[in-house]
Amino acid sequence: MASHESLESYRVEFQPKVPHALRDISTLSFVNEHRVTVDEEIRSLLSHLDNDWVLKCIPSTVVFPRAPLRVGVVLSGGPAPGGHTVIAGLFDALHEWSPESILIGFEDGPRGLLKNAARQLTQEEIDRVRNTGGFSLLGTGRLKIESAEEIAQVAATVQSHNLDGLVLIGGDDSNTDAAILAESFRSQGIHTCVIGIPKTIDGDLQSPEIPISFGFDTACKVYAVTIGNIGKDILSSKNTYFFVRLMGRVASHITLECALRTQPNMAVISEEVAAREMTLPDLVHDTADLVEERYAAGRPYGLVLVPEGVIEQMANVKQLIAELNDLFAPSHHMSSAIKQCQTLTERLEYVSDTISEVSRLCLSMFPQAIKEQLVYERDPHGNVQVSKIETARLLALLVQAELRTRAAHTGTQTPFSFQTAFCGYEGRSSFPSNFDCTYCYSLGRLATSLIARKMTGFMAGITGLHLPVSEWEPHAVPFASLLHFERRGGARKPVIRKTLVDLSGSLFRYFVDHRQAWRLCDNYLQPGPLQFFGPPSLVDTPCLSVTLRSSTLP
Ligand code: FBP
């Protein structure tokens, strides 16, 4: 139990504001807003769902009959600050709809749906976790619901609870599963509606009606605190480089947002690396140039941000990783032999003998520790576990070697000492920012409203997040409009499309316009801790990725 003076006791009492459109959930309506384009193959996969329109939620005067609702909720994938507040929003709205409504929580992510590990959530439990971080209320997991048997098991689970709705709080992978479940339930006449909530600190689950996924705002603010503090430390000692790796499995939204908040000397953006077809040696050269230029300017120290996902985006590493992913896919004839290898070294040897000559050459560039990290298991969705690969250390070590090579040619050694840091797991479970609390509470209310109207196969989306909360506009976004095909686990699969950093977008252009000035100077910013009390400009303002993208930049 939180002690009276703890921050937690204040956070659980925080009351998020509610958009005008979601205030009275008994009367609001959903109306067609605009048509969406849907891939024909996706349309035929989801042929029982309403795929063609994004709907907008508007206040109305029509009063709906209000029978109690039975709704299930699952937290899925990596934690993100605000998950508990989505559940609180769901719970409150369900009880506003009818005091007899019931919210059932499935435990440990999708596994809870498969195993029917569930419990009815009580007011007391909800009140204890409102606006607190992490997914500890129910736990989470990355299990993929894919086979016909698994889908049938989940159908049996929802029927055993006679659920009117199932809310999946997850990222692109979990919401892909939600789309398949929605289609399967509808096609079998199961009345359970499936609604997705856009979660991921990576910020790459976006659409025109989903400006950002929840958790991104808080995670970036938490990471910016660490980076800003490291910047101060660097300027105090003036003799060390810090290479800070940041989460973001594919997209570099987190790194870009943190760069704008802290103004490092260099921030690698994976999307730019991919677009320029840069190789690992190219990146090493660029970074070694930075070190030499700063040394020449009397600054033998610096701050470099590295997104964890860059490892997969470098031209020469891409093919290696694609080959490894295929080898690890359960469908590959060698995957079980690889799993039987007793040690990582054994596994590495086995794999090296199997991959192409080009990839073997690429692998040989890496230090042994990184080679072993590259052959870790893939996650259940076939993704490389980039959080376990020390990309910042790899870059720093290769820069050190490059500077030695250059010194051997020029006879002048550039001093270079470095440290590494990882902004990762701690950002996923921090107390959510006021913005994330407000956003998540609204998402929960929106999910309840959709289920109450028997709508299925939609993701909850809210636009206007840069405006006052009362003006936020809730939407229902068909899953079909978000899906495309990708190669995963050695096969072509439907998955929700990730939104990458837009290299022609205003945010990236702002970064490009300023990064040269940050390169040689010491312009680091120190944003300081995430604030919950004080002037609205300090406590309520959303991340730059929301505010700058929506404004006209100078
Ligand atoms: P989600 O997409 O599930 O929200 O997870 C994002 C993330 O935090 C990535 O940034 C990171 O690469 C990954 O999860 C780490 O996953 P794990 O918890 O399995 O180590």
Coordinates of C-alpha atoms and ligand atoms in Angstrom, one line a residue:
M1 CA 0.0 0.0 0.0
A2 CA 1.3 3.5 -0.9
S3 CA 2.3 5.5 2.2
H4 CA 0.4 8.8 2.5
E5 CA 3.3 10.9 1.5
S6 CA 4.4 8.8 -1.5
L7 CA 4.2 10.2 -5.0
E8 CA 2.1 7.0 -5.8
S9 CA -0.6 8.1 -3.4
Y10 CA -0.9 11.4 -5.3
R11 CA -0.8 9.8 -8.7
V12 CA -3.6 7.3 -8.0
E13 CA -5.8 10.3 -7.1
F14 CA -4.9 12.2 -10.3
Q15 CA -8.2 12.8 -12.3
P16 CA -7.5 13.0 -16.1
K17 CA -9.6 15.5 -18.1
V18 CA -12.0 14.0 -20.6
P19 CA -12.6 15.2 -24.2
H20 CA -16.0 16.8 -24.8
A21 CA -16.9 14.0 -27.2
L22 CA -16.4 11.3 -24.6
R23 CA -18.0 12.9 -21.6
D24 CA -21.4 11.2 -21.9
I25 CA -20.8 7.8 -23.2
S26 CA -24.5 6.9 -23.1
T27 CA -25.4 9.3 -25.9
L28 CA -22.4 9.6 -28.2
S29 CA -22.5 8.2 -31.7
F30 CA -20.1 7.0 -34.4
V31 CA -20.5 8.4 -37.9
N32 CA -18.6 7.6 -41.1
E33 CA -15.8 10.2 -41.5
H34 CA -13.7 9.1 -44.5
R35 CA -13.1 6.1 -46.6
V36 CA -9.8 4.2 -46.2
T37 CA -7.8 2.3 -48.7
V38 CA -7.5 -1.4 -47.9
D39 CA -5.2 -3.9 -49.6
E40 CA -7.4 -6.5 -51.5
E41 CA -5.6 -9.5 -49.9
I42 CA -6.2 -8.0 -46.5
R43 CA -9.8 -7.3 -47.3
S44 CA -10.4 -10.9 -48.2
L45 CA -8.6 -12.0 -45.0
L46 CA -10.9 -9.8 -42.9
S47 CA -14.0 -10.2 -45.1
H48 CA -16.5 -10.3 -42.2
L49 CA -15.4 -7.0 -40.7
D50 CA -16.4 -3.4 -41.6
N51 CA -13.2 -2.3 -43.3
D52 CA -14.0 0.7 -45.4
W53 CA -14.6 3.7 -43.1
V54 CA -12.9 5.5 -40.3
L55 CA -15.6 6.6 -37.9
K56 CA -15.7 9.7 -35.8
C57 CA -17.2 9.8 -32.4
I58 CA -19.6 12.7 -31.8
P59 CA -21.8 13.8 -28.9
S60 CA -25.4 13.1 -29.8
T61 CA -28.8 13.1 -28.2
V62 CA -29.7 9.5 -29.0
V63 CA -29.9 7.5 -25.8
F64 CA -28.9 3.9 -26.2
P65 CA -30.5 1.0 -24.2
R66 CA -28.0 0.2 -21.5
A67 CA -27.6 -3.4 -20.6
P68 CA -24.6 -4.4 -18.4
L69 CA -21.5 -5.3 -20.4
R70 CA -19.0 -8.1 -19.8
V71 CA -15.6 -7.0 -21.1
G72 CA -12.2 -8.7 -21.0
V73 CA -8.9 -6.9 -21.1
V74 CA -5.3 -8.0 -22.0
L75 CA -2.0 -6.1 -21.7
S76 CA 0.3 -7.4 -24.3
G77 CA 4.0 -7.0 -25.4
G78 CA 6.5 -4.6 -23.8
P79 CA 5.0 -2.5 -20.9
A80 CA 4.3 1.2 -21.7
P81 CA 3.4 3.9 -19.1
G82 CA -0.4 4.4 -19.1
G83 CA -1.6 0.8 -19.4
H84 CA -3.2 0.8 -16.0
T85 CA -4.9 4.1 -16.8
V86 CA -6.5 2.6 -20.0
I87 CA -7.9 -0.1 -17.7
A88 CA -9.2 2.5 -15.2
G89 CA -10.8 4.4 -18.1
L90 CA -12.4 1.2 -19.3
F91 CA -13.6 0.3 -15.8
D92 CA -15.1 3.7 -15.0
A93 CA -16.8 4.0 -18.4
L94 CA -18.2 0.4 -18.1
H95 CA -19.7 1.3 -14.7
E96 CA -21.1 4.6 -16.0
W97 CA -22.7 2.6 -18.8
S98 CA -24.2 0.2 -16.2
P99 CA -23.2 -0.4 -12.6
E100 CA -23.6 -4.1 -13.2
S101 CA -21.0 -4.2 -15.9
I102 CA -18.0 -6.5 -15.4
L103 CA -14.3 -6.1 -16.4
I104 CA -12.3 -9.3 -16.5
G105 CA -8.5 -9.1 -16.7
F106 CA -6.5 -11.8 -18.5
E107 CA -3.1 -12.5 -16.9
D108 CA 0.3 -12.6 -18.4
G109 CA -0.6 -11.2 -21.8
P110 CA -2.1 -13.4 -24.6
R111 CA -1.2 -16.5 -22.6
G112 CA -4.0 -15.6 -20.2
L113 CA -6.4 -15.8 -23.1
L114 CA -5.2 -19.2 -24.2
K115 CA -5.1 -20.7 -20.8
N116 CA -8.2 -18.8 -19.6
A117 CA -6.2 -17.3 -16.7
A118 CA -8.6 -14.6 -15.7
R119 CA -10.0 -12.7 -12.8
Q120 CA -12.8 -10.1 -12.3
L121 CA -11.2 -6.7 -11.6
T122 CA -12.5 -4.9 -8.5
Q123 CA -12.9 -1.2 -7.8
E124 CA -10.3 -1.6 -5.0
E125 CA -7.7 -3.1 -7.4
I126 CA -8.3 -0.5 -10.0
D127 CA -8.1 2.4 -7.5
R128 CA -4.7 1.1 -6.3
V129 CA -3.1 1.3 -9.8
R130 CA -4.7 4.3 -11.5
N131 CA -2.0 6.3 -13.2
T132 CA 0.9 4.1 -12.0
G133 CA 3.5 2.7 -14.4
G134 CA 4.2 -0.8 -15.7
F135 CA 1.8 -3.6 -16.5
S136 CA 2.0 -5.2 -13.1
L137 CA -1.8 -5.3 -12.5
L138 CA -2.1 -8.2 -15.0
G139 CA 1.4 -8.9 -16.2
T140 CA 2.2 -9.1 -19.9
G141 CA 3.8 -11.4 -22.5
R142 CA 4.7 -11.7 -26.2
L143 CA 2.9 -14.9 -27.0
K144 CA 1.6 -14.9 -30.6
I145 CA -2.0 -16.2 -31.2
E146 CA -1.7 -17.7 -34.6
S147 CA -2.7 -21.3 -35.3
A148 CA -6.2 -22.4 -35.8
E149 CA -6.0 -24.3 -32.4
E150 CA -4.9 -21.2 -30.6
I151 CA -7.6 -19.1 -32.1
A152 CA -10.2 -21.8 -31.2
Q153 CA -8.8 -21.8 -27.6
V154 CA -9.3 -18.0 -27.3
A155 CA -12.8 -18.3 -28.8
A156 CA -13.6 -20.9 -26.1
T157 CA -12.2 -18.5 -23.4
V158 CA -14.3 -15.5 -24.5
Q159 CA -17.4 -17.6 -24.8
S160 CA -16.8 -19.2 -21.3
H161 CA -17.0 -15.6 -19.9
N162 CA -19.8 -14.6 -22.3
L163 CA -17.8 -11.5 -23.2
D164 CA -19.4 -8.6 -25.1
G165 CA -16.0 -7.2 -25.7
L166 CA -12.3 -8.0 -25.6
V167 CA -9.8 -5.1 -25.4
L168 CA -6.2 -5.8 -26.5
I169 CA -3.8 -3.2 -25.3
G170 CA -0.7 -3.8 -27.5
G171 CA 1.6 -2.8 -30.2
D172 CA 1.7 -3.7 -33.9
D173 CA 2.1 -7.5 -33.3
S174 CA -0.6 -7.8 -30.6
N175 CA -3.0 -5.7 -32.7
T176 CA -2.4 -7.9 -35.7
D177 CA -3.6 -10.8 -33.5
A178 CA -6.6 -8.7 -32.4
A179 CA -7.6 -8.2 -36.1
I180 CA -7.4 -11.9 -36.8
L181 CA -9.5 -12.7 -33.6
A182 CA -12.1 -10.0 -34.6
E183 CA -12.5 -11.6 -38.0
S184 CA -12.6 -15.2 -36.6
F185 CA -15.2 -14.3 -33.9
R186 CA -17.5 -12.5 -36.5
S187 CA -17.2 -15.3 -39.0
Q188 CA -18.3 -17.9 -36.4
G189 CA -21.1 -15.7 -35.0
I190 CA -19.4 -15.2 -31.7
H191 CA -20.8 -11.9 -30.3
T192 CA -17.5 -10.7 -28.6
C193 CA -16.3 -7.5 -30.2
V194 CA -12.5 -7.0 -30.4
I195 CA -11.0 -3.5 -30.0
G196 CA -7.3 -2.6 -30.1
I197 CA -5.6 0.1 -28.1
P198 CA -2.4 1.6 -29.6
K199 CA 0.4 1.0 -27.1
T200 CA 4.2 1.0 -27.5
I201 CA 6.9 3.3 -26.3
D202 CA 8.5 3.0 -29.7
G203 CA 5.9 5.4 -31.1
D204 CA 5.7 3.5 -34.4
L205 CA 2.0 2.5 -34.2
Q206 CA 0.5 5.5 -36.0
S207 CA -2.1 6.5 -38.6
P208 CA -3.7 9.8 -39.4
E209 CA -6.2 9.1 -36.6
I210 CA -3.5 7.7 -34.2
P211 CA -1.0 10.5 -33.9
I212 CA 1.1 8.6 -31.4
S213 CA 0.9 5.4 -29.4
F214 CA 0.6 5.7 -25.6
G215 CA 3.7 5.4 -23.5
F216 CA 6.0 7.2 -26.0
D217 CA 5.5 10.6 -24.3
T218 CA 6.5 9.3 -20.9
A219 CA 9.4 7.1 -22.1
C220 CA 11.0 9.9 -24.1
K221 CA 10.7 12.3 -21.1
V222 CA 12.2 9.8 -18.8
Y223 CA 15.1 9.0 -21.2
A224 CA 15.7 12.8 -21.8
V225 CA 16.2 13.2 -18.1
T226 CA 19.0 10.6 -18.2
I227 CA 20.6 12.0 -21.3
G228 CA 20.4 15.5 -20.1
N229 CA 22.1 14.5 -16.8
I230 CA 24.8 12.6 -18.7
G231 CA 25.4 15.7 -20.8
K232 CA 26.0 17.7 -17.6
D233 CA 28.4 15.0 -16.4
I234 CA 30.3 15.2 -19.7
L235 CA 30.6 18.9 -19.4
S236 CA 31.9 18.6 -15.9
S237 CA 34.8 16.2 -16.7
K238 CA 35.3 17.1 -20.3
N239 CA 37.2 13.9 -21.2
T240 CA 34.7 11.2 -22.1
Y241 CA 32.3 10.3 -24.9
F242 CA 29.0 8.9 -23.9
F243 CA 27.3 6.5 -26.4
V244 CA 23.7 6.2 -25.3
R245 CA 21.6 3.5 -26.8
L246 CA 17.8 4.0 -26.8
M247 CA 14.9 1.6 -27.3
G248 CA 13.1 1.6 -30.5
R249 CA 13.1 -1.8 -32.2
V250 CA 12.7 -0.6 -35.7
A251 CA 11.8 3.1 -35.8
S252 CA 13.9 5.9 -34.3
H253 CA 11.1 8.1 -33.1
I254 CA 12.4 7.9 -29.5
T255 CA 15.9 8.9 -30.5
L256 CA 14.7 11.8 -32.6
E257 CA 12.4 13.1 -29.8
C258 CA 15.2 12.7 -27.3
A259 CA 17.7 14.4 -29.6
L260 CA 15.4 17.4 -29.9
R261 CA 15.0 17.5 -26.1
T262 CA 18.7 17.3 -25.3
Q263 CA 20.7 18.5 -28.3
P264 CA 23.5 15.9 -28.4
N265 CA 26.6 16.1 -30.7
M266 CA 25.3 13.3 -32.9
A267 CA 22.1 11.3 -33.1
V268 CA 21.9 8.3 -35.4
I269 CA 18.5 8.0 -37.1
S270 CA 17.9 4.5 -38.4
E271 CA 15.6 5.6 -41.2
E272 CA 18.3 7.9 -42.5
V273 CA 20.9 5.2 -42.3
A274 CA 18.6 2.9 -44.3
A275 CA 17.7 5.6 -46.9
R276 CA 21.4 6.5 -47.5
E277 CA 22.2 2.8 -47.6
M278 CA 24.9 3.4 -45.0
T279 CA 27.0 0.4 -43.9
L280 CA 28.5 -0.1 -40.4
P281 CA 31.9 1.1 -41.6
D282 CA 30.2 4.3 -43.0
L283 CA 28.7 5.0 -39.5
V284 CA 32.0 4.3 -37.9
H285 CA 33.8 6.7 -40.2
D286 CA 31.2 9.5 -39.6
T287 CA 31.5 9.1 -35.8
A288 CA 35.3 9.0 -35.9
D289 CA 35.2 12.2 -38.0
L290 CA 33.1 13.8 -35.2
V291 CA 35.6 12.8 -32.6
E292 CA 38.5 14.2 -34.6
E293 CA 36.7 17.5 -35.4
R294 CA 35.7 18.0 -31.7
Y295 CA 39.2 17.2 -30.6
A296 CA 40.6 19.8 -33.1
A297 CA 38.1 22.3 -31.6
G298 CA 39.5 21.6 -28.1
R299 CA 36.7 19.2 -27.1
P300 CA 37.9 15.6 -26.5
Y301 CA 34.4 14.6 -25.2
G302 CA 30.9 14.3 -26.6
L303 CA 27.4 12.8 -26.5
V304 CA 26.1 10.4 -29.2
L305 CA 22.7 8.8 -29.3
V306 CA 22.2 5.4 -31.0
P307 CA 18.8 3.8 -31.6
E308 CA 18.9 0.1 -30.8
G309 CA 17.2 -0.7 -34.1
V310 CA 20.0 0.7 -36.3
I311 CA 21.7 -2.6 -36.2
E312 CA 19.1 -4.0 -38.5
Q313 CA 19.1 -1.0 -40.9
M314 CA 22.7 -0.9 -42.0
A315 CA 23.1 -1.9 -45.6
N316 CA 25.6 -4.7 -45.0
V317 CA 24.0 -6.0 -41.8
K318 CA 20.5 -6.1 -43.2
Q319 CA 21.1 -9.2 -45.3
L320 CA 22.9 -11.0 -42.5
I321 CA 20.0 -10.4 -40.1
A322 CA 17.4 -11.4 -42.7
E323 CA 19.3 -14.7 -43.2
L324 CA 19.6 -15.3 -39.5
N325 CA 15.8 -14.6 -39.0
D326 CA 14.9 -17.1 -41.7
L327 CA 17.2 -19.7 -40.1
F328 CA 15.6 -19.2 -36.7
A329 CA 12.0 -19.4 -38.1
P330 CA 10.3 -22.5 -36.6
S331 CA 9.3 -23.5 -40.2
H332 CA 13.0 -23.7 -41.3
H333 CA 14.4 -27.2 -41.5
M334 CA 17.5 -26.2 -39.5
S335 CA 15.8 -24.3 -36.7
S336 CA 15.5 -27.3 -34.3
A337 CA 19.2 -28.2 -34.9
I338 CA 20.1 -24.6 -34.0
K339 CA 18.1 -24.8 -30.8
Q340 CA 19.9 -28.0 -29.8
C341 CA 23.3 -26.2 -29.8
Q342 CA 24.4 -26.2 -26.1
T343 CA 26.2 -22.9 -26.1
L344 CA 26.0 -19.6 -28.0
T345 CA 29.5 -20.3 -29.3
E346 CA 28.3 -23.6 -30.7
R347 CA 25.2 -22.0 -32.2
L348 CA 27.4 -19.3 -33.8
E349 CA 29.7 -21.8 -35.4
Y350 CA 26.7 -23.7 -36.7
V351 CA 25.1 -20.6 -38.1
S352 CA 28.3 -19.3 -39.7
D353 CA 28.6 -22.5 -41.7
T354 CA 25.1 -22.1 -43.0
I355 CA 24.8 -18.4 -44.1
S356 CA 26.0 -16.9 -47.4
E357 CA 29.6 -15.8 -48.0
V358 CA 28.6 -12.1 -47.9
S359 CA 26.8 -12.5 -44.5
R360 CA 29.7 -14.6 -43.1
L361 CA 32.1 -11.7 -44.0
C362 CA 29.8 -9.2 -42.3
L363 CA 29.5 -11.3 -39.2
S364 CA 33.3 -11.5 -39.0
M365 CA 33.4 -7.7 -38.4
F366 CA 31.7 -8.0 -35.1
P367 CA 33.4 -8.5 -31.7
Q368 CA 32.6 -12.0 -30.3
A369 CA 30.1 -10.7 -27.7
I370 CA 28.1 -9.0 -30.3
K371 CA 28.2 -12.0 -32.7
E372 CA 26.7 -14.1 -29.8
Q373 CA 24.0 -11.5 -29.2
L374 CA 23.1 -11.6 -32.9
V375 CA 22.2 -15.3 -32.6
Y376 CA 20.0 -15.0 -29.5
E377 CA 16.5 -16.5 -30.0
R378 CA 14.0 -14.4 -32.0
D379 CA 10.8 -13.3 -30.1
P380 CA 7.6 -15.2 -30.8
H381 CA 6.7 -12.7 -33.6
G382 CA 10.0 -13.4 -35.3
N383 CA 11.7 -10.1 -34.3
V384 CA 15.4 -9.8 -33.5
Q385 CA 15.7 -9.0 -29.8
V386 CA 17.6 -5.8 -30.5
S387 CA 17.5 -4.7 -26.8
K388 CA 19.9 -7.5 -26.1
I389 CA 22.5 -6.3 -28.6
E390 CA 25.0 -3.7 -27.4
T391 CA 24.9 -1.5 -30.5
A392 CA 26.3 1.6 -28.7
R393 CA 29.2 -0.4 -27.4
L394 CA 29.8 -1.9 -30.8
L395 CA 29.9 1.6 -32.4
A396 CA 32.2 3.0 -29.7
L397 CA 34.6 0.0 -30.0
L398 CA 34.8 0.2 -33.8
V399 CA 35.4 4.0 -33.6
Q400 CA 38.2 3.4 -31.2
A401 CA 39.7 0.9 -33.6
E402 CA 39.2 3.3 -36.5
L403 CA 41.0 6.1 -34.7
R404 CA 43.9 3.7 -34.0
T405 CA 44.0 2.8 -37.7
R406 CA 44.0 6.5 -38.7
A407 CA 46.7 7.2 -36.1
A408 CA 48.9 4.5 -37.7
H409 CA 48.7 6.4 -41.0
T410 CA 49.0 10.0 -39.7
G411 CA 51.1 9.5 -36.7
T412 CA 48.7 11.5 -34.6
Q413 CA 46.5 9.7 -32.1
T414 CA 43.2 11.4 -31.2
P415 CA 42.4 10.7 -27.5
F416 CA 39.2 8.8 -27.1
S417 CA 37.7 7.4 -24.0
F418 CA 34.1 6.3 -23.8
Q419 CA 31.3 5.1 -21.7
T420 CA 28.0 3.5 -22.7
A421 CA 24.5 3.8 -21.3
F422 CA 21.2 2.2 -22.2
C423 CA 17.9 4.0 -22.0
G424 CA 15.6 1.0 -22.1
Y425 CA 13.4 -0.9 -19.7
E426 CA 13.1 1.8 -17.0
G427 CA 11.2 4.1 -19.5
R428 CA 8.5 1.5 -20.0
S429 CA 7.3 1.4 -16.5
S430 CA 7.7 4.9 -15.1
F431 CA 4.8 6.8 -13.7
P432 CA 2.9 7.9 -16.8
S433 CA 3.1 11.7 -17.6
N434 CA -0.1 13.7 -17.3
F435 CA -0.4 13.6 -21.0
D436 CA -0.2 9.8 -21.1
C437 CA -2.7 9.5 -18.2
T438 CA -5.2 11.7 -20.0
Y439 CA -4.7 10.1 -23.3
C440 CA -5.0 6.6 -21.9
Y441 CA -8.0 7.3 -19.8
S442 CA -9.8 8.6 -23.0
L443 CA -8.7 5.5 -24.9
G444 CA -10.3 3.3 -22.2
R445 CA -13.5 5.3 -22.4
L446 CA -13.5 5.1 -26.2
A447 CA -13.0 1.3 -26.1
T448 CA -16.0 1.0 -23.8
S449 CA -18.1 3.2 -26.1
L450 CA -17.2 1.1 -29.2
I451 CA -18.1 -2.2 -27.4
A452 CA -21.4 -0.7 -26.1
R453 CA -22.3 -0.1 -29.8
K454 CA -21.3 -3.6 -30.8
M455 CA -18.5 -2.4 -33.0
T456 CA -15.7 -4.9 -33.7
G457 CA -12.4 -4.9 -35.6
F458 CA -11.3 -1.4 -34.8
M459 CA -8.4 0.3 -33.1
A460 CA -9.2 3.3 -30.8
G461 CA -7.7 6.5 -32.2
I462 CA -7.8 10.1 -30.9
T463 CA -6.7 13.1 -33.0
G464 CA -6.0 16.7 -31.9
L465 CA -3.7 15.7 -29.1
H466 CA -1.8 19.0 -29.4
L467 CA -5.1 20.9 -28.7
P468 CA -6.8 21.4 -25.3
V469 CA -8.2 18.0 -24.1
S470 CA -11.8 19.1 -24.5
E471 CA -11.2 19.4 -28.3
W472 CA -9.6 15.9 -28.8
E473 CA -11.5 13.9 -31.4
P474 CA -12.1 10.1 -30.8
H475 CA -12.2 7.8 -33.8
A476 CA -12.6 4.1 -34.7
V477 CA -9.9 3.0 -37.2
P478 CA -10.6 -0.3 -39.0
F479 CA -7.7 -2.8 -38.4
A480 CA -7.8 -3.6 -42.2
S481 CA -6.6 0.0 -43.0
L482 CA -3.5 -0.6 -40.8
L483 CA -2.4 -4.0 -42.1
H484 CA 0.0 -5.0 -44.8
F485 CA 2.2 -8.0 -45.7
E486 CA 5.7 -8.5 -44.3
R487 CA 8.2 -11.3 -44.2
R488 CA 8.2 -12.7 -40.6
G489 CA 9.6 -15.9 -39.3
G490 CA 10.5 -17.0 -42.8
A491 CA 7.1 -16.4 -44.3
R492 CA 4.9 -13.7 -45.7
K493 CA 2.5 -12.6 -43.0
P494 CA -0.2 -9.9 -42.5
V495 CA 1.0 -7.4 -39.8
I496 CA 0.2 -3.9 -38.8
R497 CA 2.4 -1.5 -40.7
K498 CA 5.0 0.3 -38.5
T499 CA 5.2 4.0 -39.1
L500 CA 8.9 5.1 -39.4
V501 CA 10.4 8.5 -39.0
D502 CA 9.4 10.6 -42.0
L503 CA 12.6 11.9 -43.5
S504 CA 10.7 14.7 -45.3
G505 CA 8.5 15.5 -42.2
S506 CA 8.8 18.7 -40.2
L507 CA 10.3 17.0 -37.1
F508 CA 13.2 15.4 -39.0
R509 CA 13.8 18.5 -41.0
Y510 CA 14.0 20.6 -37.8
F511 CA 16.6 18.1 -36.5
V512 CA 18.6 18.3 -39.7
D513 CA 18.5 22.1 -39.6
H514 CA 20.0 22.2 -36.1
R515 CA 22.3 19.1 -35.8
Q516 CA 25.2 20.8 -37.5
A517 CA 25.2 23.5 -34.8
W518 CA 25.0 20.9 -32.0
R519 CA 27.9 18.9 -33.5
L520 CA 30.9 20.9 -32.5
C521 CA 29.3 23.0 -29.7
D522 CA 28.2 22.1 -26.2
N523 CA 24.6 22.9 -26.5
Y524 CA 23.3 20.1 -24.4
L525 CA 19.9 20.6 -22.7
Q526 CA 19.0 19.2 -19.3
P527 CA 15.3 18.8 -19.2
G528 CA 15.2 17.6 -15.6
P529 CA 12.7 15.1 -14.1
L530 CA 9.2 14.4 -15.4
Q531 CA 6.9 16.9 -13.5
F532 CA 3.5 16.2 -12.2
F533 CA 2.8 19.4 -10.2
G534 CA 3.2 22.9 -11.3
P535 CA 2.2 25.2 -14.3
P536 CA 0.4 23.4 -17.1
S537 CA 3.3 24.3 -19.5
L538 CA 5.5 22.1 -17.4
V539 CA 3.2 19.3 -16.5
D540 CA 0.7 18.9 -19.3
T541 CA 2.5 19.6 -22.6
P542 CA 2.8 16.5 -24.8
C543 CA 6.0 15.4 -26.5
L544 CA 7.5 17.4 -29.4
S545 CA 6.6 14.6 -31.8
V546 CA 2.9 15.6 -31.1
T547 CA 3.3 19.4 -30.7
L548 CA 6.0 20.2 -33.4
R549 CA 4.5 17.9 -36.0
S550 CA 1.2 19.7 -35.6
S551 CA 2.6 23.2 -35.8
T552 CA 4.3 25.2 -38.5
L553 CA 8.0 25.2 -37.7
P554 CA 10.2 28.3 -38.1
Ligands
FBP1 P1 6.4 -3.2 -27.8 O1 6.5 -3.0 -29.2 O2 5.8 -4.5 -27.4 O3 5.6 -2.1 -27.1 O4 7.8 -3.2 -27.1 C1 8.8 -2.3 -27.5 C2 10.1 -2.5 -26.8 O5 10.2 -1.8 -25.6 C3 11.2 -2.2 -27.8 O6 11.6 -0.8 -27.7 C4 12.3 -3.1 -27.4 O7 13.1 -3.4 -28.4 C5 11.5 -4.3 -27.0 O8 10.3 -3.9 -26.5 C6 12.2 -5.1 -25.9 O9 11.5 -6.3 -25.7 P2 11.6 -7.3 -24.5 O10 10.7 -6.8 -23.4 O11 11.0 -8.5 -25.1 O12 13.0 -7.4 -24.1

